[in-house]
Tab-separated table of C-alpha atoms in Angstrom:
chain	number	residue	atom	x	y	z
A	26	MET	CA	19.382	18.171	6.684
A	27	THR	CA	21.627	20.776	5.170
A	28	ALA	CA	20.611	24.073	3.663
A	29	ALA	CA	19.322	23.908	0.106
A	30	SER	CA	21.761	24.962	-2.580
A	31	PRO	CA	21.121	28.156	-4.577
A	32	ALA	CA	20.080	25.978	-7.519
A	33	THR	CA	17.259	24.415	-5.536
A	34	ALA	CA	16.462	27.060	-2.916
A	35	GLY	CA	13.765	28.777	-4.954
A	36	ALA	CA	12.816	25.926	-7.239
A	37	PRO	CA	9.639	23.954	-6.604
A	38	THR	CA	10.025	20.290	-5.755
A	39	ILE	CA	7.562	17.429	-5.683
A	40	GLY	CA	7.424	14.324	-3.523
A	41	VAL	CA	5.231	11.318	-4.268
A	42	ASP	CA	4.413	8.612	-1.756
A	43	PHE	CA	2.951	5.895	-3.973
A	44	GLY	CA	1.563	3.557	-1.345
A	45	THR	CA	-0.064	0.165	-1.444
A	46	THR	CA	-3.271	1.607	0.036
A	47	ASN	CA	-3.026	5.386	-0.500
A	48	THR	CA	-0.956	7.775	-2.590
A	49	VAL	CA	-0.039	11.257	-1.344
A	50	VAL	CA	1.628	14.083	-3.287
A	51	SER	CA	3.362	17.110	-1.769
A	52	LEU	CA	4.970	20.230	-3.258
A	53	THR	CA	7.390	22.907	-2.113
A	54	ARG	CA	6.871	26.309	-3.699
A	55	GLY	CA	10.019	28.186	-2.759
A	56	ASP	CA	8.956	28.809	0.855
A	57	ASP	CA	10.667	25.740	2.360
A	58	GLN	CA	7.294	24.299	3.357
A	59	ALA	CA	5.621	21.181	2.016
A	60	HIS	CA	2.087	21.640	0.724
A	61	LEU	CA	-0.170	18.647	0.180
A	62	VAL	CA	-1.983	18.252	-3.130
A	63	ARG	CA	-5.693	17.996	-2.375
A	64	PHE	CA	-8.609	16.436	-4.236
A	65	SER	CA	-12.269	17.432	-4.026
A	66	ILE	CA	-14.992	14.834	-4.508
A	67	ASP	CA	-18.589	14.818	-3.253
A	68	ASN	CA	-17.984	17.821	-0.975
A	69	ARG	CA	-14.973	16.079	0.583
A	70	ASP	CA	-11.452	17.504	0.592
A	71	LEU	CA	-8.896	14.676	0.444
A	72	PHE	CA	-5.139	14.396	0.227
A	73	ALA	CA	-4.914	10.600	0.677
A	74	PHE	CA	-5.705	9.361	-2.841
A	75	ARG	CA	-6.654	5.672	-2.831
A	76	SER	CA	-4.193	3.549	-4.830
A	77	ALA	CA	-6.943	1.929	-6.870
A	78	LEU	CA	-7.897	1.661	-10.530
A	79	SER	CA	-11.142	0.850	-12.275
A	80	PHE	CA	-11.711	-0.091	-15.914
A	81	HIS	CA	-15.139	0.100	-17.473
A	82	SER	CA	-16.224	-0.503	-21.062
A	83	VAL	CA	-18.759	1.980	-22.452
A	84	GLN	CA	-20.560	0.894	-25.593
A	85	GLY	CA	-19.800	3.042	-28.619
A	86	VAL	CA	-22.500	4.797	-30.617
A	87	GLY	CA	-23.148	3.697	-34.178
A	88	ASN	CA	-19.978	2.394	-35.813
A	89	GLN	CA	-17.706	3.668	-33.049
A	90	ALA	CA	-15.738	1.120	-31.047
A	91	ASN	CA	-16.394	0.638	-27.359
A	92	GLU	CA	-14.593	3.142	-25.161
A	93	ARG	CA	-12.464	2.009	-22.220
A	94	VAL	CA	-12.986	4.358	-19.266
A	95	VAL	CA	-10.166	4.364	-16.727
A	96	GLU	CA	-10.536	5.911	-13.273
A	97	ALA	CA	-8.304	6.139	-10.226
A	98	GLY	CA	-8.499	6.900	-6.529
A	99	PRO	CA	-11.906	7.650	-4.992
A	100	TRP	CA	-13.320	8.046	-8.501
A	101	ALA	CA	-12.336	4.429	-9.211
A	102	ILE	CA	-14.297	3.354	-6.149
A	103	GLU	CA	-17.320	5.373	-7.258
A	104	SER	CA	-17.166	3.848	-10.736
A	105	TYR	CA	-16.977	0.359	-9.255
A	106	LEU	CA	-19.885	0.941	-6.864
A	107	GLU	CA	-22.061	2.235	-9.708
A	108	ASP	CA	-21.602	-0.911	-11.810
A	109	PRO	CA	-19.598	-3.596	-9.962
A	110	LEU	CA	-20.408	-6.439	-12.349
A	111	GLU	CA	-19.072	-4.618	-15.416
A	112	THR	CA	-16.127	-2.875	-13.760
A	113	ARG	CA	-12.644	-4.288	-13.263
A	114	PHE	CA	-11.500	-2.906	-9.911
A	115	ILE	CA	-7.839	-3.219	-8.892
A	116	GLN	CA	-6.314	-2.222	-5.565
A	117	SER	CA	-2.981	-2.822	-3.813
A	118	PHE	CA	-1.313	-3.240	-7.220
A	119	LYS	CA	1.943	-1.806	-5.836
A	120	THR	CA	2.468	-5.309	-4.421
A	121	PHE	CA	3.332	-6.485	-7.957
A	122	ALA	CA	6.055	-3.863	-8.495
A	123	ALA	CA	9.030	-6.079	-7.642
A	124	SER	CA	7.535	-9.367	-8.830
A	125	ALA	CA	9.141	-10.905	-11.914
A	126	ALA	CA	6.271	-13.427	-11.906
A	127	PHE	CA	3.842	-10.612	-12.724
A	128	THR	CA	4.379	-9.956	-16.401
A	129	GLU	CA	0.988	-8.633	-17.497
A	130	THR	CA	-2.747	-8.739	-16.976
A	131	ARG	CA	-5.495	-8.435	-19.559
A	132	ILE	CA	-8.266	-5.953	-18.886
A	133	LEU	CA	-11.154	-5.615	-21.334
A	134	ASN	CA	-9.058	-7.396	-23.971
A	135	LYS	CA	-6.118	-5.032	-23.576
A	136	ARG	CA	-2.692	-6.041	-22.247
A	137	TYR	CA	-1.345	-4.101	-19.268
A	138	LEU	CA	2.179	-4.300	-17.870
A	139	PHE	CA	2.796	-3.058	-14.335
A	140	GLU	CA	4.164	0.228	-15.658
A	141	ASP	CA	1.001	0.644	-17.754
A	142	LEU	CA	-1.150	0.299	-14.624
A	143	LEU	CA	0.997	2.746	-12.673
A	144	ALA	CA	1.130	5.280	-15.524
A	145	ALA	CA	-2.662	5.101	-15.962
A	146	PHE	CA	-3.075	5.671	-12.234
A	147	LEU	CA	-0.657	8.610	-12.110
A	148	LEU	CA	-2.150	10.312	-15.157
A	149	ARG	CA	-5.654	10.192	-13.675
A	150	LEU	CA	-4.318	11.466	-10.330
A	151	LYS	CA	-2.703	14.388	-12.160
A	152	ASP	CA	-5.960	15.113	-14.006
A	153	HIS	CA	-7.953	15.199	-10.769
A	154	ALA	CA	-5.374	17.487	-9.135
A	155	GLY	CA	-6.153	20.148	-11.743
A	156	ASP	CA	-4.119	23.360	-11.568
A	157	GLN	CA	-2.099	22.104	-8.584
A	158	LEU	CA	-0.109	19.827	-10.912
A	159	SER	CA	-0.554	21.706	-14.193
A	160	ALA	CA	3.117	22.772	-14.279
A	161	LEU	CA	5.309	19.956	-13.019
A	162	PRO	CA	8.936	20.610	-12.015
A	163	PRO	CA	11.494	18.478	-13.889
A	164	ARG	CA	12.699	16.781	-10.679
A	165	ILE	CA	10.604	14.426	-8.588
A	166	VAL	CA	11.476	12.443	-5.459
A	167	VAL	CA	9.518	9.188	-5.301
A	168	GLY	CA	9.257	7.109	-2.157
A	169	ARG	CA	10.297	3.474	-2.189
A	170	PRO	CA	10.166	0.848	0.574
A	171	VAL	CA	13.349	-0.419	2.164
A	172	THR	CA	12.246	-3.929	1.220
A	173	PHE	CA	9.638	-4.382	-1.510
A	174	ALA	CA	6.704	-6.691	-0.880
A	175	GLY	CA	6.763	-10.266	-2.161
A	176	GLY	CA	8.612	-13.512	-1.632
A	177	SER	CA	11.634	-12.721	-3.825
A	178	PRO	CA	11.377	-9.007	-4.599
A	179	ASN	CA	13.467	-7.696	-7.495
A	180	GLU	CA	14.399	-4.153	-6.498
A	181	ALA	CA	15.951	-3.227	-9.843
A	182	LEU	CA	12.837	-4.416	-11.687
A	183	ALA	CA	10.564	-2.380	-9.419
A	184	LEU	CA	12.574	0.820	-9.893
A	185	ALA	CA	12.747	0.290	-13.664
A	186	ARG	CA	8.959	-0.035	-13.737
A	187	TYR	CA	8.564	3.103	-11.617
A	188	GLU	CA	10.971	4.945	-13.919
A	189	GLU	CA	8.992	4.130	-17.048
A	190	ALA	CA	5.677	5.153	-15.485
A	191	PHE	CA	6.918	8.483	-14.113
A	192	LYS	CA	8.663	9.336	-17.389
A	193	ARG	CA	5.269	9.185	-19.069
A	194	LEU	CA	4.226	12.150	-16.918
A	195	GLY	CA	7.117	14.166	-18.341
A	196	PHE	CA	9.663	13.998	-15.515
A	197	SER	CA	13.291	14.008	-16.631
A	198	ASP	CA	15.055	13.889	-13.237
A	199	ILE	CA	13.535	11.072	-11.181
A	200	ARG	CA	15.048	10.324	-7.779
A	201	TYR	CA	14.060	7.666	-5.255
A	202	ALA	CA	14.295	7.924	-1.474
A	203	TYR	CA	13.444	5.417	1.233
A	204	GLU	CA	9.970	6.030	2.604
A	205	PRO	CA	10.977	6.101	6.300
A	206	VAL	CA	13.694	8.649	5.458
A	207	GLY	CA	10.991	10.867	3.980
A	208	ALA	CA	9.035	10.490	7.231
A	209	ALA	CA	12.197	11.378	9.176
A	210	PHE	CA	12.539	14.689	7.292
A	211	PHE	CA	8.908	15.459	8.133
A	212	PHE	CA	9.391	14.640	11.813
A	213	ALA	CA	12.676	16.566	12.069
A	214	ARG	CA	10.771	19.869	11.818
A	215	GLN	CA	9.440	19.176	15.341
A	216	LEU	CA	12.856	18.635	16.943
A	217	LYS	CA	14.058	21.247	19.435
A	218	GLN	CA	17.426	19.611	20.140
A	219	ASP	CA	19.885	17.101	18.691
A	220	ALA	CA	18.421	13.600	18.509
A	221	THR	CA	18.883	10.121	17.106
A	222	VAL	CA	15.508	9.180	15.635
A	223	LEU	CA	14.076	5.805	14.709
A	224	VAL	CA	11.309	6.152	12.142
A	225	ALA	CA	8.922	3.213	11.775
A	226	ASP	CA	6.696	3.429	8.702
A	227	PHE	CA	3.855	0.909	8.418
A	228	GLY	CA	2.244	0.831	4.993
A	229	GLY	CA	-0.136	-1.572	3.338
A	230	GLY	CA	2.564	-3.781	1.848
A	231	THR	CA	5.771	-3.161	3.810
A	232	SER	CA	7.068	-2.136	7.224
A	233	ASP	CA	10.193	0.039	6.972
A	234	PHE	CA	12.605	1.414	9.553
A	235	SER	CA	15.276	4.098	9.401
A	236	LEU	CA	17.673	5.528	11.972
A	237	VAL	CA	18.790	9.122	11.392
A	238	ARG	CA	20.913	11.481	13.495
A	239	PHE	CA	19.746	15.123	13.532
A	240	GLU	CA	22.004	17.896	14.853
A	241	ARG	CA	21.616	21.662	14.975
A	242	ALA	CA	24.595	23.558	13.539
A	243	ALA	CA	25.906	26.839	14.970
A	244	ASP	CA	24.012	28.808	12.313
A	245	GLY	CA	20.767	27.097	13.279
A	246	THR	CA	20.692	24.773	10.253
A	247	LEU	CA	19.411	21.309	11.031
A	248	ARG	CA	21.877	18.734	9.717
A	249	SER	CA	21.202	15.046	9.393
A	250	THR	CA	23.163	11.839	8.957
A	251	PRO	CA	21.655	8.503	7.895
A	252	LEU	CA	22.697	5.696	10.251
A	253	SER	CA	20.901	2.551	9.073
A	254	ARG	CA	17.725	1.125	7.604
A	255	SER	CA	15.832	-2.147	7.514
A	256	GLY	CA	12.492	-3.437	6.328
A	257	VAL	CA	10.229	-6.392	5.850
A	258	GLY	CA	7.611	-7.091	3.185
A	259	VAL	CA	4.695	-7.506	5.593
A	260	ALA	CA	2.269	-4.897	6.928
A	261	GLY	CA	-1.412	-3.985	6.805
A	262	ASP	CA	-2.360	-6.123	3.807
A	263	THR	CA	-0.827	-9.177	5.487
A	264	PHE	CA	-2.904	-8.489	8.609
A	265	ASP	CA	-5.947	-8.383	6.307
A	266	TYR	CA	-4.900	-11.711	4.804
A	267	ARG	CA	-4.925	-13.314	8.250
A	268	ILE	CA	-8.424	-11.998	8.997
A	269	ILE	CA	-9.840	-13.274	5.708
A	270	ASP	CA	-8.043	-16.593	6.044
A	271	GLN	CA	-9.438	-17.150	9.547
A	272	LEU	CA	-12.959	-15.740	9.257
A	273	VAL	CA	-14.049	-15.740	5.621
A	274	SER	CA	-12.260	-18.434	3.626
A	275	PRO	CA	-13.479	-21.358	5.817
A	276	GLU	CA	-17.075	-20.233	5.119
A	277	LEU	CA	-16.290	-20.322	1.378
A	278	GLY	CA	-14.832	-23.825	1.272
A	279	LYS	CA	-11.285	-23.561	2.587
A	280	GLY	CA	-10.367	-26.788	4.363
A	281	SER	CA	-13.179	-28.772	2.748
A	282	GLU	CA	-12.921	-31.523	0.140
A	283	TYR	CA	-14.160	-32.562	-3.270
A	284	ARG	CA	-14.710	-36.001	-4.813
A	285	SER	CA	-12.585	-37.368	-7.621
A	286	PHE	CA	-13.802	-40.819	-8.643
A	287	SER	CA	-13.739	-42.744	-5.351
A	288	ASN	CA	-11.315	-40.404	-3.599
A	289	SER	CA	-11.869	-37.340	-1.414
A	290	LEU	CA	-9.264	-34.649	-2.018
A	291	PRO	CA	-8.648	-31.269	-0.342
A	292	ILE	CA	-9.768	-28.242	-2.300
A	293	PRO	CA	-6.563	-26.488	-3.474
A	294	GLN	CA	-5.281	-23.921	-1.014
A	295	ARG	CA	-4.010	-21.668	-3.790
A	296	TYR	CA	-7.545	-20.433	-4.518
A	297	TYR	CA	-7.857	-19.108	-0.983
A	298	ALA	CA	-4.304	-17.775	-0.871
A	299	ALA	CA	-5.215	-15.591	-3.866
A	300	PHE	CA	-8.683	-14.779	-2.514
A	301	ALA	CA	-7.253	-13.379	0.742
A	302	ARG	CA	-4.773	-10.997	-0.927
A	303	TRP	CA	-6.105	-7.725	-2.305
A	304	ASP	CA	-3.694	-7.616	-5.236
A	305	GLN	CA	-4.499	-11.180	-6.327
A	306	LEU	CA	-8.228	-11.041	-5.603
A	307	ALA	CA	-8.520	-8.370	-8.276
A	308	LEU	CA	-7.134	-10.841	-10.836
A	309	LEU	CA	-8.750	-14.087	-9.613
A	310	ARG	CA	-12.142	-13.431	-11.176
A	311	ALA	CA	-10.592	-13.252	-14.658
A	312	SER	CA	-8.038	-16.039	-14.174
A	313	LYS	CA	-7.984	-19.640	-15.395
A	314	ASP	CA	-8.542	-20.753	-11.793
A	315	MET	CA	-12.069	-19.339	-11.954
A	316	ARG	CA	-13.089	-22.058	-14.404
A	317	ASP	CA	-11.768	-24.727	-12.029
A	318	ILE	CA	-13.573	-23.157	-9.064
A	319	ARG	CA	-16.872	-23.305	-10.955
A	320	ALA	CA	-16.278	-26.975	-11.757
A	321	LEU	CA	-15.614	-27.729	-8.082
A	322	GLU	CA	-19.166	-26.836	-7.127
A	323	ARG	CA	-20.391	-30.036	-8.821
A	324	THR	CA	-18.010	-32.336	-6.944
A	325	ALA	CA	-17.530	-30.508	-3.622
A	326	VAL	CA	-18.482	-32.260	-0.402
A	327	GLU	CA	-19.905	-28.898	0.739
A	328	PRO	CA	-21.160	-27.366	-2.521
A	329	ASP	CA	-22.967	-24.503	-0.759
A	330	LYS	CA	-19.630	-23.096	0.385
A	331	ILE	CA	-18.138	-23.202	-3.102
A	332	ALA	CA	-21.315	-21.589	-4.438
A	333	ALA	CA	-20.787	-18.792	-1.911
A	334	LEU	CA	-17.195	-18.335	-3.085
A	335	ILE	CA	-18.375	-18.140	-6.692
A	336	GLU	CA	-21.057	-15.596	-5.733
A	337	VAL	CA	-18.528	-13.345	-4.002
A	338	LEU	CA	-16.193	-13.506	-7.018
A	339	ASP	CA	-18.879	-13.205	-9.700
A	340	GLY	CA	-20.511	-10.354	-7.826
A	341	ASN	CA	-17.149	-8.573	-7.606
A	342	HIS	CA	-17.617	-8.057	-3.864
A	343	GLY	CA	-13.924	-7.571	-3.091
A	344	TYR	CA	-14.341	-3.939	-2.072
A	345	ALA	CA	-17.171	-4.796	0.341
A	346	LEU	CA	-14.874	-7.409	1.875
A	347	TYR	CA	-12.110	-4.799	2.175
A	348	LYS	CA	-14.461	-2.449	4.022
A	349	SER	CA	-15.514	-5.196	6.444
A	350	VAL	CA	-11.924	-6.173	7.209
A	351	SER	CA	-10.865	-2.543	7.677
A	352	ALA	CA	-13.787	-1.921	10.024
A	353	LEU	CA	-12.763	-4.884	12.187
A	354	LYS	CA	-9.132	-3.744	12.417
A	355	GLU	CA	-10.199	-0.230	13.339
A	356	ALA	CA	-12.590	-1.512	16.032
A	357	LEU	CA	-9.957	-3.811	17.529
A	358	SER	CA	-7.547	-0.880	17.798
A	359	SER	CA	-9.752	0.633	20.509
A	360	GLN	CA	-11.742	-2.369	21.792
A	361	THR	CA	-10.744	-5.767	23.154
A	362	GLU	CA	-13.536	-7.458	21.185
A	363	ALA	CA	-15.488	-6.556	18.053
A	364	THR	CA	-17.846	-8.147	15.541
A	365	PHE	CA	-16.753	-8.965	12.013
A	366	SER	CA	-19.651	-8.462	9.612
A	367	PHE	CA	-19.566	-9.145	5.866
A	368	LYS	CA	-22.656	-9.136	3.660
A	369	ALA	CA	-22.565	-9.594	-0.099
A	370	GLY	CA	-25.598	-10.850	-2.003
A	371	SER	CA	-26.834	-13.944	-0.196
A	372	VAL	CA	-23.503	-14.404	1.599
A	373	GLU	CA	-23.541	-13.256	5.231
A	374	ILE	CA	-20.717	-13.840	7.685
A	375	GLU	CA	-20.870	-12.421	11.199
A	376	LYS	CA	-18.500	-13.487	13.959
A	377	PRO	CA	-17.197	-12.064	17.244
A	378	VAL	CA	-13.426	-11.544	17.302
A	379	ALA	CA	-11.270	-10.964	20.378
A	380	ARG	CA	-8.233	-8.726	20.022
A	381	ALA	CA	-6.149	-11.502	21.554
A	382	ASP	CA	-7.218	-13.877	18.768
A	383	PHE	CA	-6.331	-11.326	16.087
A	384	GLU	CA	-2.933	-10.811	17.688
A	385	GLY	CA	-2.405	-14.568	17.654
A	386	TRP	CA	-3.188	-14.704	13.929
A	387	ILE	CA	-0.648	-11.976	13.108
A	388	ALA	CA	2.045	-13.293	15.493
A	389	PRO	CA	4.400	-14.300	12.606
A	390	GLU	CA	4.199	-10.781	11.150
A	391	LEU	CA	4.738	-9.155	14.549
A	392	ALA	CA	7.861	-11.292	15.020
A	393	ALA	CA	9.164	-10.298	11.572
A	394	ILE	CA	8.577	-6.609	12.340
A	395	GLU	CA	10.414	-6.846	15.652
A	396	THR	CA	13.308	-8.651	13.986
A	397	ALA	CA	13.606	-5.841	11.434
A	398	VAL	CA	13.679	-3.240	14.235
A	399	GLY	CA	16.536	-5.157	15.848
A	400	GLU	CA	18.387	-5.264	12.523
A	401	ALA	CA	18.189	-1.475	12.157
A	402	LEU	CA	19.676	-1.031	15.630
A	403	GLU	CA	22.406	-3.599	15.015
A	404	ARG	CA	23.436	-2.031	11.695
A	405	ALA	CA	23.759	1.353	13.397
A	406	ASN	CA	25.689	-0.225	16.294
A	407	LEU	CA	23.076	1.138	18.710
A	408	THR	CA	20.988	-0.199	21.562
A	409	GLU	CA	17.523	1.037	22.496
A	410	ALA	CA	19.180	3.430	24.968
A	411	GLY	CA	20.973	5.167	22.085
A	412	VAL	CA	17.687	6.143	20.420
A	413	ASP	CA	16.267	9.479	21.615
A	414	ARG	CA	12.949	9.538	19.750
A	415	VAL	CA	10.785	6.965	17.972
A	416	PHE	CA	8.363	8.228	15.326
A	417	LEU	CA	5.579	5.829	14.326
A	418	THR	CA	3.671	6.556	11.136
A	419	GLY	CA	1.371	4.708	8.733
A	420	GLY	CA	-2.007	3.069	9.228
A	421	SER	CA	-0.862	-0.109	10.980
A	422	SER	CA	0.905	1.951	13.662
A	423	PHE	CA	-2.549	2.115	15.280
A	424	VAL	CA	-2.620	-1.665	15.843
A	425	PRO	CA	-2.015	-2.088	19.599
A	426	ALA	CA	0.220	-5.148	19.172
A	427	VAL	CA	2.458	-3.172	16.789
A	428	ARG	CA	2.740	-0.224	19.179
A	429	ASP	CA	3.478	-2.608	22.034
A	430	ILE	CA	6.717	-3.666	20.317
A	431	PHE	CA	8.031	-0.111	20.611
A	432	LEU	CA	6.538	0.608	24.031
A	433	ARG	CA	8.250	-2.472	25.417
A	434	ARG	CA	11.622	-1.779	23.799
A	435	PHE	CA	11.883	2.007	24.012
A	436	GLY	CA	9.370	3.196	26.623
A	437	ALA	CA	6.368	5.460	26.201
A	438	ASP	CA	8.324	8.713	26.754
A	439	LYS	CA	10.315	8.295	23.529
A	440	ILE	CA	7.395	7.456	21.249
A	441	GLU	CA	5.545	9.936	19.076
A	442	SER	CA	3.175	9.498	16.173
A	443	GLY	CA	1.296	11.625	13.703
A	444	GLY	CA	1.073	12.513	10.046
A	445	GLU	CA	0.090	8.910	9.384
A	446	PHE	CA	-0.690	9.648	5.738
A	447	GLU	CA	1.154	12.892	4.980
A	448	SER	CA	4.573	12.474	6.575
A	449	ILE	CA	6.340	10.571	3.790
A	450	ALA	CA	5.197	12.694	0.842
A	451	SER	CA	5.945	15.929	2.695
A	452	GLY	CA	9.394	14.695	3.681
A	453	LEU	CA	10.162	13.569	0.134
A	454	ALA	CA	9.363	17.036	-1.220
A	455	LEU	CA	11.701	18.540	1.392
A	456	ILE	CA	14.449	16.070	0.450
A	457	GLY	CA	14.212	17.387	-3.108
A	458	ARG	CA	15.554	20.738	-1.841
A	459	GLU	CA	18.693	19.235	-0.296
A	460	SER	CA	22.067	20.349	-1.656
A	461	ASP	CA	23.583	16.906	-0.998
A	462	LEU	CA	20.772	15.135	-2.800
A	463	ASP	CA	22.855	12.069	-3.646
A	464	LEU	CA	23.254	11.339	0.060
A	465	TRP	CA	19.507	10.825	0.421
A	466	THR	CA	18.328	9.628	-2.969
A	467	MET	CA	19.153	7.110	-5.678
A	468	ARG	CA	18.385	6.691	-9.348
A	469	ALA	CA	16.902	3.675	-11.048
A	470	PRO	CA	19.529	1.217	-12.329
A	471	GLN	CA	20.281	1.679	-16.015
A	472	ALA	CA	19.118	-1.164	-18.251
């Protein structure tokens, strides 16, 4: 981390951590400190702004056309809770960023591309920030995962979509930096001596790792050198998928059959694959598959389970399901057993869950995370002994099985955590003040 150049030393900078679950914005104001943008709602002071959108149609008066009301963050949740049946609620939409298969979605008879969704979200966030974001600097540093979520992520497509959305806010100099590198800049402020640091950032959609060497120069300036990075497109949302797939989907017909003439056939798995993913659940209710699901109730061997699936989808109970899953994960972070409880309309599911069972469900993801950690070390030509500090950040860093990977490989004395929601955005704003900005950031590929 070199000293900021005269051109940037007094200029404000902005860092945006657009996350799958939460979005955080941070600013520097010429004092070399990162200040979080805060939002006030219902006597609460927040800086973690939920990455969610809601769309609601309000009937026009007289000859006026219906008005489409768009909300974001906690206001989107409030709008949804006030009228869930008439509100289109979308969360975890970052997951679509690098997907060429996602071309558009229709909401209240209007076509939305990914960049339209992101721009709508960012504009509402800016509105709710008020005077804090009334005068935006021309340069912005936006966080990006090392590996985007999805089966075959298209990095260039994702950055092009980001570029279009952020341009609509008026930014002319848009830079992108790896999210764990942003967290590294945040953590570096705590260092008292030279250190090689492994940053592990666990978001909703991706798990990202970065190795950085920090050294103190003779003049006291903290200098840094990037060593390697790695990532994998699994994280908190994938853990949620496993919980839903194991506890909820079987109660809603997964694994059962339907009759076709004289044959018994398995109910298609794709319905439940979409149901268990937050990004796809938001679209399932309005998809062509919904018509087929309704038809299945008449021919299902267990029609009550399909009826329950239809009730959850028709009642738009996805957010209630999200809360139940999140509550279970939080409980299992401190307890060896907890109760999963989901209630929506007439649907009630309550089951005891042992932490060991949950860890068995997410074993494939844990293995992928550990493999990515090994790749970061190998690319830097380092062993665990060559790493001085390990900084864990992000919500899923609280999952005991995730922490155990690092405890086992590096030892408890090297591990630190903190700033689970603020570290990336704050670090990104600090990166924006660097004189050698091209060392730490990239631009979107030109079309």
